[in-house]
């Protein structure tokens, strides 16, 4: 009799973060027939799903807030809890918030809080640079960039995908600004095909964006960046020079890889706490972090959870196959690799817009 009641007790699945990974776990679960003792609680600081891959458009002022977010789905099974998560107690299975006393209990937890800026202990970097790593930070950065006076000076530190997208989108939006991009390597986008590197390099020459290679930022001040012994006076500095796992992921008492990401088994579970799943930027993976990777992991976690909740042995997830990477150079130019082919120009840009359009419709 007691066992029977326990089996039918309400099971709460908590999805922490309604980003690229979390939303796929949620929609995957909703598309299944789940047992009737399941409740899903989605926790996010924002009452919407945001497209982080488009935050450079918020920075440049070329998209409105509403273009870069969508409403979260409503369903009898889902409860939403909006607030900033402060702490996770994986022994008591409880979630704590900043500025509210409510505690959320979980039976299963999906951790998908995304990543944060890594400042590499560079003095002044956190204090004096603007960020693109959350919606509110991207809005703040957009305000600082938008308020720059004519011919103001903007420096972007980091010439990876997000730094390139920020620099080119701002250039298209504000032809008057002086824009400088600090690149740690000898070529922008060093992990991409040389053809793409050359194309992007030429785009910056043609569009008057100064690129400084072999940058070693020593410190950042309110009005400038000191790089390789030279201090450049500057109005706004945007930081796109690396990311690290979320602070809460780093605090969890789980095994981490050399990038401080949480090590998971083939079911995306934490081996010592198999009711905890890690999705997206915080999960150790052979692939580089991306929205696409987080989405595919999210779909697979939904499948595993669906099996477990239905009392079945979970099927081993298939190997993740990424479709390539696309980047934008403003609104009508871009680059990317798709199906092992390097593409530049309008076609990859159009494809990137198409991907966003599809994401919004889903
Ligand atoms: C400018 C830019 C351009 C990019 N371009 C691309 C691209 O072209 N292609 C690509 O694949 N990837 C790109 N990326 C990377 C991609 O956005 C991330 O890899 C992806 O968003 C990771 O998904 P996620 O589910 O792990 O987390 P996210 O999508 O970041 O979602 C995290 C969620 O957690 C919430 N959250 C965070 N902290 C808290 C808290 N303490 N309490 C409550 N809620 C919280 C956030 O509000 C958010 O909804 C880009 C990133 C940036 C910044």
PDB file of N, CA and C in Angstrom, residues 234-333:
ATOM      1  N   UNK A 234      39.784  55.169 -25.288  1.00  0.00           N
ATOM      2  CA  UNK A 234      38.638  54.441 -25.799  1.00  0.00           C
ATOM      3  C   UNK A 234      37.370  54.903 -25.077  1.00  0.00           C
ATOM      4  N   UNK A 235      36.219  54.942 -25.759  1.00  0.00           N
ATOM      5  CA  UNK A 235      34.985  55.353 -25.077  1.00  0.00           C
ATOM      6  C   UNK A 235      34.228  54.156 -24.479  1.00  0.00           C
ATOM      7  N   UNK A 236      34.094  53.108 -25.264  1.00  0.00           N
ATOM      8  CA  UNK A 236      33.392  51.912 -24.771  1.00  0.00           C
ATOM      9  C   UNK A 236      34.225  50.678 -25.140  1.00  0.00           C
ATOM     10  N   UNK A 237      34.341  49.743 -24.194  1.00  0.00           N
ATOM     11  CA  UNK A 237      35.038  48.478 -24.472  1.00  0.00           C
ATOM     12  C   UNK A 237      34.039  47.327 -24.301  1.00  0.00           C
ATOM     13  N   UNK A 238      33.941  46.488 -25.301  1.00  0.00           N
ATOM     14  CA  UNK A 238      33.056  45.314 -25.215  1.00  0.00           C
ATOM     15  C   UNK A 238      33.937  44.068 -25.079  1.00  0.00           C
ATOM     16  N   UNK A 239      33.577  43.205 -24.131  1.00  0.00           N
ATOM     17  CA  UNK A 239      34.368  42.001 -23.853  1.00  0.00           C
ATOM     18  C   UNK A 239      33.757  40.788 -24.545  1.00  0.00           C
ATOM     19  N   UNK A 240      34.490  40.219 -25.490  1.00  0.00           N
ATOM     20  CA  UNK A 240      34.040  38.961 -26.121  1.00  0.00           C
ATOM     21  C   UNK A 240      35.244  38.004 -26.158  1.00  0.00           C
ATOM     22  N   UNK A 241      36.043  38.071 -25.077  1.00  0.00           N
ATOM     23  CA  UNK A 241      37.320  37.341 -25.091  1.00  0.00           C
ATOM     24  C   UNK A 241      37.274  36.053 -24.287  1.00  0.00           C
ATOM     25  N   UNK A 242      36.173  35.373 -24.324  1.00  0.00           N
ATOM     26  CA  UNK A 242      36.131  34.051 -23.688  1.00  0.00           C
ATOM     27  C   UNK A 242      34.989  33.890 -22.702  1.00  0.00           C
ATOM     28  N   UNK A 243      34.582  32.645 -22.549  1.00  0.00           N
ATOM     29  CA  UNK A 243      33.483  32.329 -21.632  1.00  0.00           C
ATOM     30  C   UNK A 243      33.901  31.208 -20.692  1.00  0.00           C
ATOM     31  N   UNK A 244      33.156  31.072 -19.627  1.00  0.00           N
ATOM     32  CA  UNK A 244      33.388  29.976 -18.680  1.00  0.00           C
ATOM     33  C   UNK A 244      32.018  29.474 -18.211  1.00  0.00           C
ATOM     34  N   UNK A 245      31.975  28.278 -17.618  1.00  0.00           N
ATOM     35  CA  UNK A 245      30.692  27.781 -17.131  1.00  0.00           C
ATOM     36  C   UNK A 245      30.060  28.738 -16.112  1.00  0.00           C
ATOM     37  N   UNK A 246      28.762  28.646 -15.988  1.00  0.00           N
ATOM     38  CA  UNK A 246      28.003  29.474 -15.046  1.00  0.00           C
ATOM     39  C   UNK A 246      28.564  29.305 -13.627  1.00  0.00           C
ATOM     40  N   UNK A 247      28.529  30.379 -12.861  1.00  0.00           N
ATOM     41  CA  UNK A 247      29.038  30.338 -11.476  1.00  0.00           C
ATOM     42  C   UNK A 247      28.400  29.182 -10.691  1.00  0.00           C
ATOM     43  N   UNK A 248      27.086  28.986 -10.884  1.00  0.00           N
ATOM     44  CA  UNK A 248      26.403  27.931 -10.128  1.00  0.00           C
ATOM     45  C   UNK A 248      26.866  26.534 -10.548  1.00  0.00           C
ATOM     46  N   UNK A 249      27.240  26.392 -11.816  1.00  0.00           N
ATOM     47  CA  UNK A 249      27.763  25.094 -12.278  1.00  0.00           C
ATOM     48  C   UNK A 249      29.125  24.844 -11.634  1.00  0.00           C
ATOM     49  N   UNK A 250      29.918  25.904 -11.563  1.00  0.00           N
ATOM     50  CA  UNK A 250      31.257  25.749 -10.970  1.00  0.00           C
ATOM     51  C   UNK A 250      31.160  25.395  -9.485  1.00  0.00           C
ATOM     52  N   UNK A 251      30.093  25.891  -8.827  1.00  0.00           N
ATOM     53  CA  UNK A 251      29.939  25.630  -7.387  1.00  0.00           C
ATOM     54  C   UNK A 251      29.412  24.218  -7.077  1.00  0.00           C
ATOM     55  N   UNK A 252      28.786  23.573  -8.055  1.00  0.00           N
ATOM     56  CA  UNK A 252      28.192  22.256  -7.778  1.00  0.00           C
ATOM     57  C   UNK A 252      29.288  21.235  -7.442  1.00  0.00           C
ATOM     58  N   UNK A 253      29.015  20.335  -6.485  1.00  0.00           N
ATOM     59  CA  UNK A 253      30.069  19.404  -6.039  1.00  0.00           C
ATOM     60  C   UNK A 253      30.233  18.209  -6.988  1.00  0.00           C
ATOM     61  N   UNK A 254      30.359  18.508  -8.281  1.00  0.00           N
ATOM     62  CA  UNK A 254      30.472  17.446  -9.280  1.00  0.00           C
ATOM     63  C   UNK A 254      31.842  17.501  -9.942  1.00  0.00           C
ATOM     64  N   UNK A 255      32.215  16.389 -10.569  1.00  0.00           N
ATOM     65  CA  UNK A 255      33.508  16.324 -11.276  1.00  0.00           C
ATOM     66  C   UNK A 255      33.465  17.260 -12.498  1.00  0.00           C
ATOM     67  N   UNK A 256      34.556  18.001 -12.711  1.00  0.00           N
ATOM     68  CA  UNK A 256      34.627  18.959 -13.826  1.00  0.00           C
ATOM     69  C   UNK A 256      35.760  18.553 -14.778  1.00  0.00           C
ATOM     70  N   UNK A 257      35.652  18.999 -16.038  1.00  0.00           N
ATOM     71  CA  UNK A 257      36.759  18.774 -16.979  1.00  0.00           C
ATOM     72  C   UNK A 257      37.728  19.956 -16.904  1.00  0.00           C
ATOM     73  N   UNK A 258      38.705  20.009 -17.819  1.00  0.00           N
ATOM     74  CA  UNK A 258      39.737  21.062 -17.714  1.00  0.00           C
ATOM     75  C   UNK A 258      39.176  22.456 -18.020  1.00  0.00           C
ATOM     76  N   UNK A 259      37.966  22.519 -18.585  1.00  0.00           N
ATOM     77  CA  UNK A 259      37.331  23.829 -18.831  1.00  0.00           C
ATOM     78  C   UNK A 259      36.336  24.184 -17.720  1.00  0.00           C
ATOM     79  N   UNK A 260      36.358  23.400 -16.633  1.00  0.00           N
ATOM     80  CA  UNK A 260      35.429  23.556 -15.491  1.00  0.00           C
ATOM     81  C   UNK A 260      33.986  23.202 -15.852  1.00  0.00           C
ATOM     82  N   UNK A 261      33.797  22.465 -16.956  1.00  0.00           N
ATOM     83  CA  UNK A 261      32.439  22.019 -17.299  1.00  0.00           C
ATOM     84  C   UNK A 261      32.149  20.707 -16.586  1.00  0.00           C
ATOM     85  N   UNK A 262      30.871  20.449 -16.343  1.00  0.00           N
ATOM     86  CA  UNK A 262      30.501  19.263 -15.564  1.00  0.00           C
ATOM     87  C   UNK A 262      30.558  18.001 -16.438  1.00  0.00           C
ATOM     88  N   UNK A 263      31.236  16.994 -15.900  1.00  0.00           N
ATOM     89  CA  UNK A 263      31.372  15.725 -16.627  1.00  0.00           C
ATOM     90  C   UNK A 263      30.054  14.951 -16.528  1.00  0.00           C
ATOM     91  N   UNK A 264      29.563  14.493 -17.674  1.00  0.00           N
ATOM     92  CA  UNK A 264      28.292  13.749 -17.699  1.00  0.00           C
ATOM     93  C   UNK A 264      28.509  12.375 -18.329  1.00  0.00           C
ATOM     94  N   UNK A 265      27.560  11.463 -18.090  1.00  0.00           N
ATOM     95  CA  UNK A 265      27.655  10.155 -18.747  1.00  0.00           C
ATOM     96  C   UNK A 265      26.951  10.229 -20.115  1.00  0.00           C
ATOM     97  N   UNK A 266      26.800   9.096 -20.781  1.00  0.00           N
ATOM     98  CA  UNK A 266      26.237   9.117 -22.139  1.00  0.00           C
ATOM     99  C   UNK A 266      24.762   9.534 -22.161  1.00  0.00           C
ATOM    100  N   UNK A 267      24.122   9.565 -20.989  1.00  0.00           N
ATOM    101  CA  UNK A 267      22.713  10.010 -20.908  1.00  0.00           C
ATOM    102  C   UNK A 267      22.609  11.466 -20.450  1.00  0.00           C
ATOM    103  N   UNK A 268      23.754  12.173 -20.395  1.00  0.00           N
ATOM    104  CA  UNK A 268      23.825  13.572 -19.936  1.00  0.00           C
ATOM    105  C   UNK A 268      23.517  13.708 -18.450  1.00  0.00           C
ATOM    106  N   UNK A 269      23.641  12.580 -17.730  1.00  0.00           N
ATOM    107  CA  UNK A 269      23.425  12.598 -16.278  1.00  0.00           C
ATOM    108  C   UNK A 269      24.762  12.790 -15.570  1.00  0.00           C
ATOM    109  N   UNK A 270      24.700  13.392 -14.377  1.00  0.00           N
ATOM    110  CA  UNK A 270      25.891  13.454 -13.530  1.00  0.00           C
ATOM    111  C   UNK A 270      26.060  12.059 -12.931  1.00  0.00           C
ATOM    112  N   UNK A 271      27.211  11.402 -13.149  1.00  0.00           N
ATOM    113  CA  UNK A 271      27.343   9.996 -12.731  1.00  0.00           C
ATOM    114  C   UNK A 271      27.019   9.731 -11.262  1.00  0.00           C
ATOM    115  N   UNK A 272      27.351  10.681 -10.364  1.00  0.00           N
ATOM    116  CA  UNK A 272      27.079  10.449  -8.939  1.00  0.00           C
ATOM    117  C   UNK A 272      25.656  10.843  -8.536  1.00  0.00           C
ATOM    118  N   UNK A 273      24.968  11.597  -9.377  1.00  0.00           N
ATOM    119  CA  UNK A 273      23.595  12.066  -9.092  1.00  0.00           C
ATOM    120  C   UNK A 273      22.808  11.920 -10.396  1.00  0.00           C
ATOM    121  N   UNK A 274      22.356  10.714 -10.689  1.00  0.00           N
ATOM    122  CA  UNK A 274      21.790  10.456 -12.020  1.00  0.00           C
ATOM    123  C   UNK A 274      20.417  11.105 -12.242  1.00  0.00           C
ATOM    124  N   UNK A 275      19.867  11.739 -11.206  1.00  0.00           N
ATOM    125  CA  UNK A 275      18.631  12.509 -11.423  1.00  0.00           C
ATOM    126  C   UNK A 275      18.949  13.952 -11.852  1.00  0.00           C
ATOM    127  N   UNK A 276      20.247  14.269 -12.015  1.00  0.00           N
ATOM    128  CA  UNK A 276      20.652  15.610 -12.466  1.00  0.00           C
ATOM    129  C   UNK A 276      21.240  15.508 -13.873  1.00  0.00           C
ATOM    130  N   UNK A 277      20.690  16.302 -14.782  1.00  0.00           N
ATOM    131  CA  UNK A 277      21.113  16.326 -16.186  1.00  0.00           C
ATOM    132  C   UNK A 277      21.744  17.695 -16.485  1.00  0.00           C
ATOM    133  N   UNK A 278      22.791  17.698 -17.294  1.00  0.00           N
ATOM    134  CA  UNK A 278      23.429  18.968 -17.652  1.00  0.00           C
ATOM    135  C   UNK A 278      23.282  19.159 -19.169  1.00  0.00           C
ATOM    136  N   UNK A 279      22.801  20.344 -19.558  1.00  0.00           N
ATOM    137  CA  UNK A 279      22.598  20.616 -20.982  1.00  0.00           C
ATOM    138  C   UNK A 279      23.322  21.905 -21.370  1.00  0.00           C
ATOM    139  N   UNK A 280      23.847  21.940 -22.599  1.00  0.00           N
ATOM    140  CA  UNK A 280      24.387  23.187 -23.154  1.00  0.00           C
ATOM    141  C   UNK A 280      25.789  23.522 -22.689  1.00  0.00           C
ATOM    142  N   UNK A 281      26.024  24.818 -22.519  1.00  0.00           N
ATOM    143  CA  UNK A 281      27.380  25.348 -22.304  1.00  0.00           C
ATOM    144  C   UNK A 281      28.075  24.806 -21.054  1.00  0.00           C
ATOM    145  N   UNK A 282      27.325  24.234 -20.125  1.00  0.00           N
ATOM    146  CA  UNK A 282      27.944  23.747 -18.881  1.00  0.00           C
ATOM    147  C   UNK A 282      28.271  22.261 -18.896  1.00  0.00           C
ATOM    148  N   UNK A 283      27.890  21.568 -19.962  1.00  0.00           N
ATOM    149  CA  UNK A 283      28.133  20.116 -20.032  1.00  0.00           C
ATOM    150  C   UNK A 283      29.445  19.845 -20.757  1.00  0.00           C
ATOM    151  N   UNK A 284      30.295  19.032 -20.167  1.00  0.00           N
ATOM    152  CA  UNK A 284      31.541  18.645 -20.826  1.00  0.00           C
ATOM    153  C   UNK A 284      31.193  17.925 -22.138  1.00  0.00           C
ATOM    154  N   UNK A 285      31.891  18.291 -23.209  1.00  0.00           N
ATOM    155  CA  UNK A 285      31.563  17.721 -24.519  1.00  0.00           C
ATOM    156  C   UNK A 285      32.793  17.764 -25.418  1.00  0.00           C
ATOM    157  N   UNK A 286      32.835  16.902 -26.425  1.00  0.00           N
ATOM    158  CA  UNK A 286      33.936  16.967 -27.391  1.00  0.00           C
ATOM    159  C   UNK A 286      33.707  18.131 -28.357  1.00  0.00           C
ATOM    160  N   UNK A 287      32.481  18.644 -28.396  1.00  0.00           N
ATOM    161  CA  UNK A 287      32.158  19.755 -29.299  1.00  0.00           C
ATOM    162  C   UNK A 287      32.301  21.104 -28.588  1.00  0.00           C
ATOM    163  N   UNK A 288      32.568  22.150 -29.376  1.00  0.00           N
ATOM    164  CA  UNK A 288      32.606  23.501 -28.813  1.00  0.00           C
ATOM    165  C   UNK A 288      31.187  23.907 -28.441  1.00  0.00           C
ATOM    166  N   UNK A 289      31.039  24.760 -27.415  1.00  0.00           N
ATOM    167  CA  UNK A 289      29.682  25.148 -27.025  1.00  0.00           C
ATOM    168  C   UNK A 289      28.984  25.938 -28.131  1.00  0.00           C
ATOM    169  N   UNK A 290      27.722  25.662 -28.335  1.00  0.00           N
ATOM    170  CA  UNK A 290      26.940  26.422 -29.325  1.00  0.00           C
ATOM    171  C   UNK A 290      25.458  26.208 -29.046  1.00  0.00           C
ATOM    172  N   UNK A 291      24.656  27.079 -29.632  1.00  0.00           N
ATOM    173  CA  UNK A 291      23.207  26.958 -29.501  1.00  0.00           C
ATOM    174  C   UNK A 291      22.736  25.640 -30.117  1.00  0.00           C
ATOM    175  N   UNK A 292      23.351  25.312 -31.248  1.00  0.00           N
ATOM    176  CA  UNK A 292      22.979  24.084 -31.954  1.00  0.00           C
ATOM    177  C   UNK A 292      23.258  22.840 -31.100  1.00  0.00           C
ATOM    178  N   UNK A 293      24.440  22.823 -30.461  1.00  0.00           N
ATOM    179  CA  UNK A 293      24.802  21.683 -29.611  1.00  0.00           C
ATOM    180  C   UNK A 293      23.828  21.586 -28.430  1.00  0.00           C
ATOM    181  N   UNK A 294      23.562  22.735 -27.793  1.00  0.00           N
ATOM    182  CA  UNK A 294      22.649  22.738 -26.638  1.00  0.00           C
ATOM    183  C   UNK A 294      21.274  22.202 -27.043  1.00  0.00           C
ATOM    184  N   UNK A 295      20.797  22.605 -28.229  1.00  0.00           N
ATOM    185  CA  UNK A 295      19.483  22.159 -28.711  1.00  0.00           C
ATOM    186  C   UNK A 295      19.447  20.650 -28.915  1.00  0.00           C
ATOM    187  N   UNK A 296      20.497  20.103 -29.552  1.00  0.00           N
ATOM    188  CA  UNK A 296      20.513  18.653 -29.792  1.00  0.00           C
ATOM    189  C   UNK A 296      20.609  17.873 -28.482  1.00  0.00           C
ATOM    190  N   UNK A 297      21.422  18.391 -27.554  1.00  0.00           N
ATOM    191  CA  UNK A 297      21.513  17.718 -26.248  1.00  0.00           C
ATOM    192  C   UNK A 297      20.152  17.753 -25.555  1.00  0.00           C
ATOM    193  N   UNK A 298      19.475  18.898 -25.657  1.00  0.00           N
ATOM    194  CA  UNK A 298      18.153  19.053 -25.030  1.00  0.00           C
ATOM    195  C   UNK A 298      17.161  18.020 -25.554  1.00  0.00           C
ATOM    196  N   UNK A 299      17.169  17.817 -26.881  1.00  0.00           N
ATOM    197  CA  UNK A 299      16.252  16.815 -27.479  1.00  0.00           C
ATOM    198  C   UNK A 299      16.569  15.431 -26.927  1.00  0.00           C
ATOM    199  N   UNK A 300      17.874  15.144 -26.795  1.00  0.00           N
ATOM    200  CA  UNK A 300      18.264  13.807 -26.329  1.00  0.00           C
ATOM    201  C   UNK A 300      17.907  13.616 -24.848  1.00  0.00           C
ATOM    202  N   UNK A 301      18.080  14.661 -24.056  1.00  0.00           N
ATOM    203  CA  UNK A 301      17.729  14.538 -22.631  1.00  0.00           C
ATOM    204  C   UNK A 301      16.227  14.303 -22.484  1.00  0.00           C
ATOM    205  N   UNK A 302      15.433  14.986 -23.298  1.00  0.00           N
ATOM    206  CA  UNK A 302      13.975  14.767 -23.242  1.00  0.00           C
ATOM    207  C   UNK A 302      13.667  13.296 -23.503  1.00  0.00           C
ATOM    208  N   UNK A 303      14.356  12.699 -24.483  1.00  0.00           N
ATOM    209  CA  UNK A 303      14.140  11.282 -24.806  1.00  0.00           C
ATOM    210  C   UNK A 303      14.496  10.381 -23.633  1.00  0.00           C
ATOM    211  N   UNK A 304      15.634  10.642 -23.006  1.00  0.00           N
ATOM    212  CA  UNK A 304      16.089   9.817 -21.877  1.00  0.00           C
ATOM    213  C   UNK A 304      15.097   9.943 -20.717  1.00  0.00           C
ATOM    214  N   UNK A 305      14.743  11.194 -20.396  1.00  0.00           N
ATOM    215  CA  UNK A 305      13.822  11.426 -19.274  1.00  0.00           C
ATOM    216  C   UNK A 305      12.460  10.783 -19.541  1.00  0.00           C
ATOM    217  N   UNK A 306      12.022  10.922 -20.785  1.00  0.00           N
ATOM    218  CA  UNK A 306      10.727  10.334 -21.168  1.00  0.00           C
ATOM    219  C   UNK A 306      10.715   8.835 -20.890  1.00  0.00           C
ATOM    220  N   UNK A 307      11.791   8.139 -21.280  1.00  0.00           N
ATOM    221  CA  UNK A 307      11.892   6.696 -21.038  1.00  0.00           C
ATOM    222  C   UNK A 307      11.877   6.402 -19.536  1.00  0.00           C
ATOM    223  N   UNK A 308      12.715   7.138 -18.802  1.00  0.00           N
ATOM    224  CA  UNK A 308      12.837   6.862 -17.354  1.00  0.00           C
ATOM    225  C   UNK A 308      11.500   7.101 -16.652  1.00  0.00           C
ATOM    226  N   UNK A 309      10.819   8.189 -17.000  1.00  0.00           N
ATOM    227  CA  UNK A 309       9.543   8.505 -16.338  1.00  0.00           C
ATOM    228  C   UNK A 309       8.477   7.457 -16.648  1.00  0.00           C
ATOM    229  N   UNK A 310       8.626   6.822 -17.818  1.00  0.00           N
ATOM    230  CA  UNK A 310       7.649   5.788 -18.192  1.00  0.00           C
ATOM    231  C   UNK A 310       8.078   4.414 -17.680  1.00  0.00           C
ATOM    232  N   UNK A 311       9.139   4.387 -16.864  1.00  0.00           N
ATOM    233  CA  UNK A 311       9.565   3.119 -16.260  1.00  0.00           C
ATOM    234  C   UNK A 311      10.360   2.250 -17.202  1.00  0.00           C
ATOM    235  N   UNK A 312      10.859   2.823 -18.322  1.00  0.00           N
ATOM    236  CA  UNK A 312      11.622   2.014 -19.291  1.00  0.00           C
ATOM    237  C   UNK A 312      13.110   2.242 -19.112  1.00  0.00           C
ATOM    238  N   UNK A 313      13.900   1.307 -19.618  1.00  0.00           N
ATOM    239  CA  UNK A 313      15.354   1.484 -19.679  1.00  0.00           C
ATOM    240  C   UNK A 313      15.620   2.567 -20.739  1.00  0.00           C
ATOM    241  N   UNK A 314      16.369   3.635 -20.423  1.00  0.00           N
ATOM    242  CA  UNK A 314      16.555   4.674 -21.448  1.00  0.00           C
ATOM    243  C   UNK A 314      17.405   4.185 -22.613  1.00  0.00           C
ATOM    244  N   UNK A 315      16.986   4.599 -23.823  1.00  0.00           N
ATOM    245  CA  UNK A 315      17.777   4.240 -25.016  1.00  0.00           C
ATOM    246  C   UNK A 315      19.027   5.119 -25.045  1.00  0.00           C
ATOM    247  N   UNK A 316      20.143   4.518 -25.466  1.00  0.00           N
ATOM    248  CA  UNK A 316      21.387   5.282 -25.519  1.00  0.00           C
ATOM    249  C   UNK A 316      21.266   6.364 -26.614  1.00  0.00           C
ATOM    250  N   UNK A 317      21.494   7.637 -26.280  1.00  0.00           N
ATOM    251  CA  UNK A 317      21.368   8.691 -27.304  1.00  0.00           C
ATOM    252  C   UNK A 317      22.342   8.475 -28.459  1.00  0.00           C
ATOM    253  N   UNK A 318      21.890   8.881 -29.654  1.00  0.00           N
ATOM    254  CA  UNK A 318      22.754   8.746 -30.849  1.00  0.00           C
ATOM    255  C   UNK A 318      23.884   9.767 -30.766  1.00  0.00           C
ATOM    256  N   UNK A 319      24.926   9.508 -31.553  1.00  0.00           N
ATOM    257  CA  UNK A 319      26.041  10.454 -31.594  1.00  0.00           C
ATOM    258  C   UNK A 319      25.547  11.799 -32.149  1.00  0.00           C
ATOM    259  N   UNK A 320      25.986  12.878 -31.518  1.00  0.00           N
ATOM    260  CA  UNK A 320      25.538  14.204 -31.973  1.00  0.00           C
ATOM    261  C   UNK A 320      26.236  14.566 -33.277  1.00  0.00           C
ATOM    262  N   UNK A 321      25.441  15.004 -34.267  1.00  0.00           N
ATOM    263  CA  UNK A 321      26.001  15.412 -35.564  1.00  0.00           C
ATOM    264  C   UNK A 321      25.631  16.872 -35.792  1.00  0.00           C
ATOM    265  N   UNK A 322      26.639  17.748 -35.735  1.00  0.00           N
ATOM    266  CA  UNK A 322      26.359  19.174 -35.911  1.00  0.00           C
ATOM    267  C   UNK A 322      26.337  19.513 -37.398  1.00  0.00           C
ATOM    268  N   UNK A 323      25.482  20.475 -37.734  1.00  0.00           N
ATOM    269  CA  UNK A 323      25.304  20.802 -39.155  1.00  0.00           C
ATOM    270  C   UNK A 323      26.263  21.888 -39.648  1.00  0.00           C
ATOM    271  N   UNK A 324      27.094  22.435 -38.775  1.00  0.00           N
ATOM    272  CA  UNK A 324      28.015  23.493 -39.192  1.00  0.00           C
ATOM    273  C   UNK A 324      27.761  24.776 -38.426  1.00  0.00           C
ATOM    274  N   UNK A 325      28.547  25.796 -38.722  1.00  0.00           N
ATOM    275  CA  UNK A 325      28.440  27.062 -37.997  1.00  0.00           C
ATOM    276  C   UNK A 325      28.190  28.184 -38.988  1.00  0.00           C
ATOM    277  N   UNK A 326      27.325  29.111 -38.627  1.00  0.00           N
ATOM    278  CA  UNK A 326      27.066  30.262 -39.492  1.00  0.00           C
ATOM    279  C   UNK A 326      27.334  31.538 -38.724  1.00  0.00           C
ATOM    280  N   UNK A 327      27.915  32.512 -39.392  1.00  0.00           N
ATOM    281  CA  UNK A 327      28.174  33.795 -38.741  1.00  0.00           C
ATOM    282  C   UNK A 327      27.711  34.932 -39.635  1.00  0.00           C
ATOM    283  N   UNK A 328      27.383  36.061 -39.023  1.00  0.00           N
ATOM    284  CA  UNK A 328      26.907  37.199 -39.821  1.00  0.00           C
ATOM    285  C   UNK A 328      27.941  38.309 -39.853  1.00  0.00           C
ATOM    286  N   UNK A 329      27.940  39.037 -40.971  1.00  0.00           N
ATOM    287  CA  UNK A 329      28.712  40.283 -41.107  1.00  0.00           C
ATOM    288  C   UNK A 329      27.676  41.336 -41.469  1.00  0.00           C
ATOM    289  N   UNK A 330      26.961  41.816 -40.473  1.00  0.00           N
ATOM    290  CA  UNK A 330      25.843  42.716 -40.746  1.00  0.00           C
ATOM    291  C   UNK A 330      24.649  41.940 -41.263  1.00  0.00           C
ATOM    292  N   UNK A 331      23.750  42.681 -41.952  1.00  0.00           N
ATOM    293  CA  UNK A 331      22.468  42.067 -42.327  1.00  0.00           C
ATOM    294  C   UNK A 331      22.494  41.329 -43.666  1.00  0.00           C
ATOM    295  N   UNK A 332      23.504  41.590 -44.525  1.00  0.00           N
ATOM    296  CA  UNK A 332      23.418  40.962 -45.847  1.00  0.00           C
ATOM    297  C   UNK A 332      24.684  40.209 -46.250  1.00  0.00           C
ATOM    298  N   UNK A 333      25.580  40.019 -45.307  1.00  0.00           N
ATOM    299  CA  UNK A 333      26.811  39.300 -45.632  1.00  0.00           C
ATOM    300  C   UNK A 333      27.098  38.317 -44.489  1.00  0.00           C
TER     301      UNK A 333
END
